[in-house]
Amino acid sequence: MTRKEIKYSFSIGYRCNSVQFLRRYEMSKFSGPFDWMYIDIESAVENIANYFKVYLSDIAVIKKDENILELINSEKYDSVRDDIKMFFDGTPVYMKQGYSGQLLPINQNYSNPKSNDIYRWDRVCVFLHHDFRKDDEIEKIRIRISRFNEATAKSPEDSLLLYVSKILDDTTVSAEIDRLSSLYGTLDKRLNIVSVLCFPHEEERHVMIDNMLFIIKKVPGYQEQYETYETDNNFEWLEWGMQGLNFDKEFEIIEKYYQFNLAYKEEV
């Protein structure tokens, strides 16, 4: 089988472990716009499709323990939404991780605060490790967006997008693959998309559909991860990793289909 040559690789969610996957296995040489944050796959795809039109707009910046609650780059909204105020008034968490002391820039166009637990949001766009009060921090993301748009527009057949799911307790493999296939269908068909789908009750396997590689990974269920690890799918090279779990097998599968001859750009 002839492997596809990949020059550009980008994470597209759901959270930091996707970019850590790229870094761990040297699949990328510079950062992308979805690195180091929480973003659901629908929001990521929507932003790709509309060229990040309001990705940096209508940002509610909150930090509970310093009583920070402000709106930055207003476009659609002229104030912080009531549901985000309620999230701020509560105890912000991600599973068992407390975020009262964490600065949380939340894009109001793509976030649905259903509870005080970010994990429970069905739509989420939270720039966890970015300070939107600093102009240079926003400019850094603008540069990453520009590089992403340039690579995926000029070289879609050489570009790979990597998605790592949250714990998929409440769906089936076939239903999730169907959902994602339909969602990815709104993007350029020449893009290569790898989805690592984390299921607690499924056998590990993979399937290639057109330019979409779906890898099923067996992980501990929600309750075990919540009680033991405090967060979801944190693999062993991370600070709070899960004993014995890593992405080695998934990378071996990826290498069967793709050869990485990566382009370099100065890191921002």
PDB file of N, CA and C in Angstrom, residues 71-154:
ATOM      1  N   LEU A  71     -16.071  41.015  28.624  1.00  0.00           N
ATOM      2  CA  LEU A  71     -16.266  40.643  27.225  1.00  0.00           C
ATOM      3  C   LEU A  71     -15.186  41.291  26.376  1.00  0.00           C
ATOM      4  N   ILE A  72     -14.570  40.507  25.496  1.00  0.00           N
ATOM      5  CA  ILE A  72     -13.494  40.992  24.633  1.00  0.00           C
ATOM      6  C   ILE A  72     -13.868  40.713  23.175  1.00  0.00           C
ATOM      7  N   ASN A  73     -13.538  41.657  22.294  1.00  0.00           N
ATOM      8  CA  ASN A  73     -13.767  41.513  20.848  1.00  0.00           C
ATOM      9  C   ASN A  73     -15.241  41.278  20.532  1.00  0.00           C
ATOM     10  N   SER A  74     -16.070  42.163  21.042  1.00  0.00           N
ATOM     11  CA  SER A  74     -17.512  42.048  20.834  1.00  0.00           C
ATOM     12  C   SER A  74     -17.870  42.204  19.362  1.00  0.00           C
ATOM     13  N   GLU A  75     -18.707  41.303  18.869  1.00  0.00           N
ATOM     14  CA  GLU A  75     -19.230  41.396  17.503  1.00  0.00           C
ATOM     15  C   GLU A  75     -20.722  41.085  17.487  1.00  0.00           C
ATOM     16  N   LYS A  76     -21.076  39.866  17.865  1.00  0.00           N
ATOM     17  CA  LYS A  76     -22.482  39.472  17.896  1.00  0.00           C
ATOM     18  C   LYS A  76     -23.131  39.822  19.233  1.00  0.00           C
ATOM     19  N   TYR A  77     -22.356  39.704  20.314  1.00  0.00           N
ATOM     20  CA  TYR A  77     -22.871  39.945  21.659  1.00  0.00           C
ATOM     21  C   TYR A  77     -22.310  41.255  22.201  1.00  0.00           C
ATOM     22  N   ASP A  78     -23.151  41.992  22.936  1.00  0.00           N
ATOM     23  CA  ASP A  78     -22.676  43.225  23.570  1.00  0.00           C
ATOM     24  C   ASP A  78     -22.496  43.072  25.076  1.00  0.00           C
ATOM     25  N   SER A  79     -22.665  41.840  25.580  1.00  0.00           N
ATOM     26  CA  SER A  79     -22.453  41.572  27.003  1.00  0.00           C
ATOM     27  C   SER A  79     -22.188  40.084  27.185  1.00  0.00           C
ATOM     28  N   VAL A  80     -21.766  39.720  28.378  1.00  0.00           N
ATOM     29  CA  VAL A  80     -21.572  38.309  28.705  1.00  0.00           C
ATOM     30  C   VAL A  80     -22.936  37.660  28.884  1.00  0.00           C
ATOM     31  N   ARG A  81     -23.155  36.521  28.246  1.00  0.00           N
ATOM     32  CA  ARG A  81     -24.443  35.842  28.299  1.00  0.00           C
ATOM     33  C   ARG A  81     -24.776  35.383  29.710  1.00  0.00           C
ATOM     34  N   ASP A  82     -26.086  35.292  29.989  1.00  0.00           N
ATOM     35  CA  ASP A  82     -26.536  34.911  31.327  1.00  0.00           C
ATOM     36  C   ASP A  82     -26.081  33.512  31.715  1.00  0.00           C
ATOM     37  N   ASP A  83     -26.076  32.568  30.759  1.00  0.00           N
ATOM     38  CA  ASP A  83     -25.667  31.208  31.126  1.00  0.00           C
ATOM     39  C   ASP A  83     -24.189  31.137  31.464  1.00  0.00           C
ATOM     40  N   ILE A  84     -23.383  31.974  30.851  1.00  0.00           N
ATOM     41  CA  ILE A  84     -21.960  32.021  31.202  1.00  0.00           C
ATOM     42  C   ILE A  84     -21.770  32.705  32.552  1.00  0.00           C
ATOM     43  N   LYS A  85     -22.605  33.700  32.853  1.00  0.00           N
ATOM     44  CA  LYS A  85     -22.566  34.311  34.190  1.00  0.00           C
ATOM     45  C   LYS A  85     -22.907  33.284  35.261  1.00  0.00           C
ATOM     46  N   MET A  86     -23.881  32.416  34.979  1.00  0.00           N
ATOM     47  CA  MET A  86     -24.249  31.369  35.935  1.00  0.00           C
ATOM     48  C   MET A  86     -23.100  30.385  36.128  1.00  0.00           C
ATOM     49  N   PHE A  87     -22.404  30.047  35.032  1.00  0.00           N
ATOM     50  CA  PHE A  87     -21.217  29.192  35.130  1.00  0.00           C
ATOM     51  C   PHE A  87     -20.161  29.855  35.998  1.00  0.00           C
ATOM     52  N   PHE A  88     -19.962  31.154  35.794  1.00  0.00           N
ATOM     53  CA  PHE A  88     -19.006  31.922  36.590  1.00  0.00           C
ATOM     54  C   PHE A  88     -19.409  31.948  38.067  1.00  0.00           C
ATOM     55  N   ASP A  89     -20.696  32.089  38.338  1.00  0.00           N
ATOM     56  CA  ASP A  89     -21.180  32.179  39.721  1.00  0.00           C
ATOM     57  C   ASP A  89     -21.062  30.858  40.476  1.00  0.00           C
ATOM     58  N   GLY A  90     -20.987  29.751  39.734  1.00  0.00           N
ATOM     59  CA  GLY A  90     -20.873  28.445  40.364  1.00  0.00           C
ATOM     60  C   GLY A  90     -19.424  28.083  40.660  1.00  0.00           C
ATOM     61  N   THR A  91     -19.130  26.799  40.584  1.00  0.00           N
ATOM     62  CA  THR A  91     -17.762  26.316  40.803  1.00  0.00           C
ATOM     63  C   THR A  91     -17.262  25.696  39.504  1.00  0.00           C
ATOM     64  N   PRO A  92     -16.540  26.458  38.663  1.00  0.00           N
ATOM     65  CA  PRO A  92     -16.107  25.939  37.367  1.00  0.00           C
ATOM     66  C   PRO A  92     -15.173  24.734  37.524  1.00  0.00           C
ATOM     67  N   VAL A  93     -15.504  23.647  36.819  1.00  0.00           N
ATOM     68  CA  VAL A  93     -14.689  22.434  36.866  1.00  0.00           C
ATOM     69  C   VAL A  93     -14.643  21.802  35.482  1.00  0.00           C
ATOM     70  N   TYR A  94     -13.698  20.864  35.320  1.00  0.00           N
ATOM     71  CA  TYR A  94     -13.712  19.915  34.211  1.00  0.00           C
ATOM     72  C   TYR A  94     -13.572  18.543  34.853  1.00  0.00           C
ATOM     73  N   MET A  95     -14.666  17.798  34.889  1.00  0.00           N
ATOM     74  CA  MET A  95     -14.737  16.569  35.671  1.00  0.00           C
ATOM     75  C   MET A  95     -14.352  16.901  37.116  1.00  0.00           C
ATOM     76  N   LYS A  96     -13.224  16.379  37.626  1.00  0.00           N
ATOM     77  CA  LYS A  96     -12.846  16.686  39.010  1.00  0.00           C
ATOM     78  C   LYS A  96     -11.824  17.811  39.135  1.00  0.00           C
ATOM     79  N   GLN A  97     -11.404  18.382  38.022  1.00  0.00           N
ATOM     80  CA  GLN A  97     -10.398  19.431  38.055  1.00  0.00           C
ATOM     81  C   GLN A  97     -11.062  20.786  38.300  1.00  0.00           C
ATOM     82  N   GLY A  98     -10.655  21.463  39.359  1.00  0.00           N
ATOM     83  CA  GLY A  98     -11.216  22.765  39.670  1.00  0.00           C
ATOM     84  C   GLY A  98     -10.607  23.864  38.819  1.00  0.00           C
ATOM     85  N   TYR A  99     -11.455  24.761  38.296  1.00  0.00           N
ATOM     86  CA  TYR A  99     -10.981  25.830  37.421  1.00  0.00           C
ATOM     87  C   TYR A  99     -11.296  27.216  37.967  1.00  0.00           C
ATOM     88  N   SER A 100     -11.558  27.338  39.259  1.00  0.00           N
ATOM     89  CA  SER A 100     -11.838  28.653  39.822  1.00  0.00           C
ATOM     90  C   SER A 100     -10.630  29.580  39.721  1.00  0.00           C
ATOM     91  N   GLY A 101      -9.425  29.016  39.755  1.00  0.00           N
ATOM     92  CA  GLY A 101      -8.215  29.821  39.657  1.00  0.00           C
ATOM     93  C   GLY A 101      -7.648  29.903  38.258  1.00  0.00           C
ATOM     94  N   GLN A 102      -8.370  29.391  37.262  1.00  0.00           N
ATOM     95  CA  GLN A 102      -7.901  29.336  35.884  1.00  0.00           C
ATOM     96  C   GLN A 102      -8.592  30.428  35.069  1.00  0.00           C
ATOM     97  N   LEU A 103      -7.813  31.188  34.303  1.00  0.00           N
ATOM     98  CA  LEU A 103      -8.405  32.135  33.370  1.00  0.00           C
ATOM     99  C   LEU A 103      -9.032  31.360  32.217  1.00  0.00           C
ATOM    100  N   LEU A 104     -10.317  31.608  31.955  1.00  0.00           N
ATOM    101  CA  LEU A 104     -11.056  30.861  30.942  1.00  0.00           C
ATOM    102  C   LEU A 104     -11.653  31.819  29.920  1.00  0.00           C
ATOM    103  N   PRO A 105     -11.033  31.975  28.755  1.00  0.00           N
ATOM    104  CA  PRO A 105     -11.653  32.732  27.666  1.00  0.00           C
ATOM    105  C   PRO A 105     -12.636  31.822  26.912  1.00  0.00           C
ATOM    106  N   ILE A 106     -13.907  32.204  26.890  1.00  0.00           N
ATOM    107  CA  ILE A 106     -14.973  31.366  26.345  1.00  0.00           C
ATOM    108  C   ILE A 106     -15.589  32.062  25.138  1.00  0.00           C
ATOM    109  N   ASN A 107     -15.534  31.418  23.965  1.00  0.00           N
ATOM    110  CA  ASN A 107     -16.182  31.974  22.783  1.00  0.00           C
ATOM    111  C   ASN A 107     -17.691  31.744  22.896  1.00  0.00           C
ATOM    112  N   GLN A 108     -18.448  32.843  22.989  1.00  0.00           N
ATOM    113  CA  GLN A 108     -19.884  32.739  23.213  1.00  0.00           C
ATOM    114  C   GLN A 108     -20.646  32.223  21.984  1.00  0.00           C
ATOM    115  N   ASN A 109     -20.021  32.272  20.803  1.00  0.00           N
ATOM    116  CA  ASN A 109     -20.676  31.781  19.592  1.00  0.00           C
ATOM    117  C   ASN A 109     -20.704  30.263  19.524  1.00  0.00           C
ATOM    118  N   TYR A 110     -19.828  29.613  20.285  1.00  0.00           N
ATOM    119  CA  TYR A 110     -19.686  28.157  20.167  1.00  0.00           C
ATOM    120  C   TYR A 110     -19.716  27.448  21.515  1.00  0.00           C
ATOM    121  N   SER A 111     -20.296  28.071  22.516  1.00  0.00           N
ATOM    122  CA  SER A 111     -20.298  27.450  23.841  1.00  0.00           C
ATOM    123  C   SER A 111     -21.713  27.396  24.399  1.00  0.00           C
ATOM    124  N   ASN A 112     -22.014  26.284  25.045  1.00  0.00           N
ATOM    125  CA  ASN A 112     -23.326  26.059  25.642  1.00  0.00           C
ATOM    126  C   ASN A 112     -23.128  25.553  27.073  1.00  0.00           C
ATOM    127  N   PRO A 113     -22.972  26.472  28.038  1.00  0.00           N
ATOM    128  CA  PRO A 113     -22.698  26.067  29.426  1.00  0.00           C
ATOM    129  C   PRO A 113     -23.906  25.394  30.081  1.00  0.00           C
ATOM    130  N   LYS A 114     -23.992  24.086  29.936  1.00  0.00           N
ATOM    131  CA  LYS A 114     -25.141  23.340  30.445  1.00  0.00           C
ATOM    132  C   LYS A 114     -25.034  23.072  31.935  1.00  0.00           C
ATOM    133  N   SER A 115     -23.822  23.167  32.486  1.00  0.00           N
ATOM    134  CA  SER A 115     -23.611  22.921  33.911  1.00  0.00           C
ATOM    135  C   SER A 115     -22.314  23.592  34.324  1.00  0.00           C
ATOM    136  N   ASN A 116     -21.927  23.433  35.582  1.00  0.00           N
ATOM    137  CA  ASN A 116     -20.648  23.991  36.023  1.00  0.00           C
ATOM    138  C   ASN A 116     -19.470  23.146  35.554  1.00  0.00           C
ATOM    139  N   ASP A 117     -19.747  21.980  34.925  1.00  0.00           N
ATOM    140  CA  ASP A 117     -18.709  21.064  34.447  1.00  0.00           C
ATOM    141  C   ASP A 117     -18.568  21.210  32.935  1.00  0.00           C
ATOM    142  N   ILE A 118     -17.426  21.749  32.489  1.00  0.00           N
ATOM    143  CA  ILE A 118     -17.197  21.962  31.063  1.00  0.00           C
ATOM    144  C   ILE A 118     -17.341  20.662  30.277  1.00  0.00           C
ATOM    145  N   TYR A 119     -16.984  19.539  30.880  1.00  0.00           N
ATOM    146  CA  TYR A 119     -17.089  18.249  30.193  1.00  0.00           C
ATOM    147  C   TYR A 119     -18.517  17.986  29.718  1.00  0.00           C
ATOM    148  N   ARG A 120     -19.498  18.499  30.408  1.00  0.00           N
ATOM    149  CA  ARG A 120     -20.915  18.243  30.104  1.00  0.00           C
ATOM    150  C   ARG A 120     -21.460  19.142  28.996  1.00  0.00           C
ATOM    151  N   TRP A 121     -20.701  20.131  28.568  1.00  0.00           N
ATOM    152  CA  TRP A 121     -21.195  21.025  27.521  1.00  0.00           C
ATOM    153  C   TRP A 121     -21.205  20.299  26.185  1.00  0.00           C
ATOM    154  N   ASP A 122     -22.299  20.395  25.423  1.00  0.00           N
ATOM    155  CA  ASP A 122     -22.313  19.764  24.108  1.00  0.00           C
ATOM    156  C   ASP A 122     -21.653  20.645  23.052  1.00  0.00           C
ATOM    157  N   ARG A 123     -21.622  21.940  23.282  1.00  0.00           N
ATOM    158  CA  ARG A 123     -20.839  22.847  22.439  1.00  0.00           C
ATOM    159  C   ARG A 123     -19.889  23.610  23.355  1.00  0.00           C
ATOM    160  N   VAL A 124     -18.616  23.625  22.974  1.00  0.00           N
ATOM    161  CA  VAL A 124     -17.614  24.242  23.839  1.00  0.00           C
ATOM    162  C   VAL A 124     -16.488  24.813  22.991  1.00  0.00           C
ATOM    163  N   CYS A 125     -16.083  26.029  23.342  1.00  0.00           N
ATOM    164  CA  CYS A 125     -14.912  26.647  22.705  1.00  0.00           C
ATOM    165  C   CYS A 125     -14.247  27.497  23.777  1.00  0.00           C
ATOM    166  N   VAL A 126     -13.357  26.869  24.536  1.00  0.00           N
ATOM    167  CA  VAL A 126     -12.700  27.505  25.678  1.00  0.00           C
ATOM    168  C   VAL A 126     -11.196  27.472  25.449  1.00  0.00           C
ATOM    169  N   PHE A 127     -10.595  28.654  25.365  1.00  0.00           N
ATOM    170  CA  PHE A 127      -9.154  28.778  25.102  1.00  0.00           C
ATOM    171  C   PHE A 127      -8.403  28.660  26.427  1.00  0.00           C
ATOM    172  N   LEU A 128      -8.271  27.432  26.890  1.00  0.00           N
ATOM    173  CA  LEU A 128      -7.839  27.155  28.256  1.00  0.00           C
ATOM    174  C   LEU A 128      -6.496  27.781  28.602  1.00  0.00           C
ATOM    175  N   HIS A 129      -5.545  27.756  27.693  1.00  0.00           N
ATOM    176  CA  HIS A 129      -4.180  28.193  28.002  1.00  0.00           C
ATOM    177  C   HIS A 129      -3.808  29.481  27.271  1.00  0.00           C
ATOM    178  N   HIS A 130      -4.799  30.342  27.030  1.00  0.00           N
ATOM    179  CA  HIS A 130      -4.548  31.591  26.313  1.00  0.00           C
ATOM    180  C   HIS A 130      -5.148  32.754  27.103  1.00  0.00           C
ATOM    181  N   ASP A 131      -4.413  33.855  27.157  1.00  0.00           N
ATOM    182  CA  ASP A 131      -4.885  35.044  27.863  1.00  0.00           C
ATOM    183  C   ASP A 131      -5.353  36.076  26.835  1.00  0.00           C
ATOM    184  N   PHE A 132      -6.659  36.164  26.630  1.00  0.00           N
ATOM    185  CA  PHE A 132      -7.207  37.062  25.615  1.00  0.00           C
ATOM    186  C   PHE A 132      -7.175  38.528  26.046  1.00  0.00           C
ATOM    187  N   ARG A 133      -6.675  38.806  27.222  1.00  0.00           N
ATOM    188  CA  ARG A 133      -6.508  40.205  27.617  1.00  0.00           C
ATOM    189  C   ARG A 133      -5.219  40.776  27.034  1.00  0.00           C
ATOM    190  N   LYS A 134      -4.383  39.919  26.437  1.00  0.00           N
ATOM    191  CA  LYS A 134      -3.107  40.332  25.863  1.00  0.00           C
ATOM    192  C   LYS A 134      -3.189  40.293  24.337  1.00  0.00           C
ATOM    193  N   ASP A 135      -2.900  41.434  23.712  1.00  0.00           N
ATOM    194  CA  ASP A 135      -2.985  41.528  22.253  1.00  0.00           C
ATOM    195  C   ASP A 135      -2.048  40.546  21.554  1.00  0.00           C
ATOM    196  N   ASP A 136      -0.858  40.350  22.128  1.00  0.00           N
ATOM    197  CA  ASP A 136       0.088  39.449  21.467  1.00  0.00           C
ATOM    198  C   ASP A 136      -0.392  37.999  21.506  1.00  0.00           C
ATOM    199  N   GLU A 137      -1.194  37.663  22.503  1.00  0.00           N
ATOM    200  CA  GLU A 137      -1.739  36.307  22.595  1.00  0.00           C
ATOM    201  C   GLU A 137      -2.787  36.082  21.496  1.00  0.00           C
ATOM    202  N   ILE A 138      -3.620  37.084  21.250  1.00  0.00           N
ATOM    203  CA  ILE A 138      -4.603  36.994  20.175  1.00  0.00           C
ATOM    204  C   ILE A 138      -3.909  36.967  18.817  1.00  0.00           C
ATOM    205  N   GLU A 139      -2.891  37.789  18.649  1.00  0.00           N
ATOM    206  CA  GLU A 139      -2.150  37.807  17.386  1.00  0.00           C
ATOM    207  C   GLU A 139      -1.497  36.460  17.107  1.00  0.00           C
ATOM    208  N   LYS A 140      -1.029  35.804  18.140  1.00  0.00           N
ATOM    209  CA  LYS A 140      -0.437  34.479  17.985  1.00  0.00           C
ATOM    210  C   LYS A 140      -1.441  33.499  17.380  1.00  0.00           C
ATOM    211  N   ILE A 141      -2.673  33.545  17.864  1.00  0.00           N
ATOM    212  CA  ILE A 141      -3.698  32.648  17.325  1.00  0.00           C
ATOM    213  C   ILE A 141      -4.057  33.052  15.901  1.00  0.00           C
ATOM    214  N   ARG A 142      -4.062  34.353  15.599  1.00  0.00           N
ATOM    215  CA  ARG A 142      -4.328  34.801  14.225  1.00  0.00           C
ATOM    216  C   ARG A 142      -3.300  34.231  13.250  1.00  0.00           C
ATOM    217  N   ILE A 143      -2.045  34.225  13.668  1.00  0.00           N
ATOM    218  CA  ILE A 143      -0.992  33.660  12.813  1.00  0.00           C
ATOM    219  C   ILE A 143      -1.238  32.173  12.598  1.00  0.00           C
ATOM    220  N   ARG A 144      -1.633  31.459  13.649  1.00  0.00           N
ATOM    221  CA  ARG A 144      -1.914  30.028  13.524  1.00  0.00           C
ATOM    222  C   ARG A 144      -3.095  29.778  12.595  1.00  0.00           C
ATOM    223  N   ILE A 145      -4.107  30.634  12.669  1.00  0.00           N
ATOM    224  CA  ILE A 145      -5.250  30.515  11.771  1.00  0.00           C
ATOM    225  C   ILE A 145      -4.807  30.716  10.324  1.00  0.00           C
ATOM    226  N   SER A 146      -4.003  31.743  10.086  1.00  0.00           N
ATOM    227  CA  SER A 146      -3.535  32.033   8.733  1.00  0.00           C
ATOM    228  C   SER A 146      -2.742  30.860   8.164  1.00  0.00           C
ATOM    229  N   ARG A 147      -1.895  30.268   8.969  1.00  0.00           N
ATOM    230  CA  ARG A 147      -1.100  29.123   8.510  1.00  0.00           C
ATOM    231  C   ARG A 147      -1.985  27.913   8.226  1.00  0.00           C
ATOM    232  N   PHE A 148      -2.971  27.708   9.087  1.00  0.00           N
ATOM    233  CA  PHE A 148      -3.908  26.599   8.881  1.00  0.00           C
ATOM    234  C   PHE A 148      -4.670  26.789   7.577  1.00  0.00           C
ATOM    235  N   ASN A 149      -5.225  27.986   7.376  1.00  0.00           N
ATOM    236  CA  ASN A 149      -6.002  28.247   6.168  1.00  0.00           C
ATOM    237  C   ASN A 149      -5.147  28.102   4.917  1.00  0.00           C
ATOM    238  N   GLU A 150      -3.919  28.584   4.983  1.00  0.00           N
ATOM    239  CA  GLU A 150      -3.033  28.501   3.825  1.00  0.00           C
ATOM    240  C   GLU A 150      -2.708  27.044   3.495  1.00  0.00           C
ATOM    241  N   ALA A 151      -2.354  26.266   4.503  1.00  0.00           N
ATOM    242  CA  ALA A 151      -1.980  24.867   4.268  1.00  0.00           C
ATOM    243  C   ALA A 151      -3.157  24.054   3.742  1.00  0.00           C
ATOM    244  N   THR A 152      -4.318  24.194   4.375  1.00  0.00           N
ATOM    245  CA  THR A 152      -5.458  23.361   3.997  1.00  0.00           C
ATOM    246  C   THR A 152      -6.085  23.809   2.677  1.00  0.00           C
ATOM    247  N   ALA A 153      -5.891  25.083   2.295  1.00  0.00           N
ATOM    248  CA  ALA A 153      -6.417  25.558   1.014  1.00  0.00           C
ATOM    249  C   ALA A 153      -5.485  25.201  -0.139  1.00  0.00           C
ATOM    250  N   LYS A 154      -4.184  25.390   0.058  1.00  0.00           N
ATOM    251  CA  LYS A 154      -3.224  25.164  -1.022  1.00  0.00           C
ATOM    252  C   LYS A 154      -2.789  23.708  -1.127  1.00  0.00           C
TER     253      LYS A 154
END
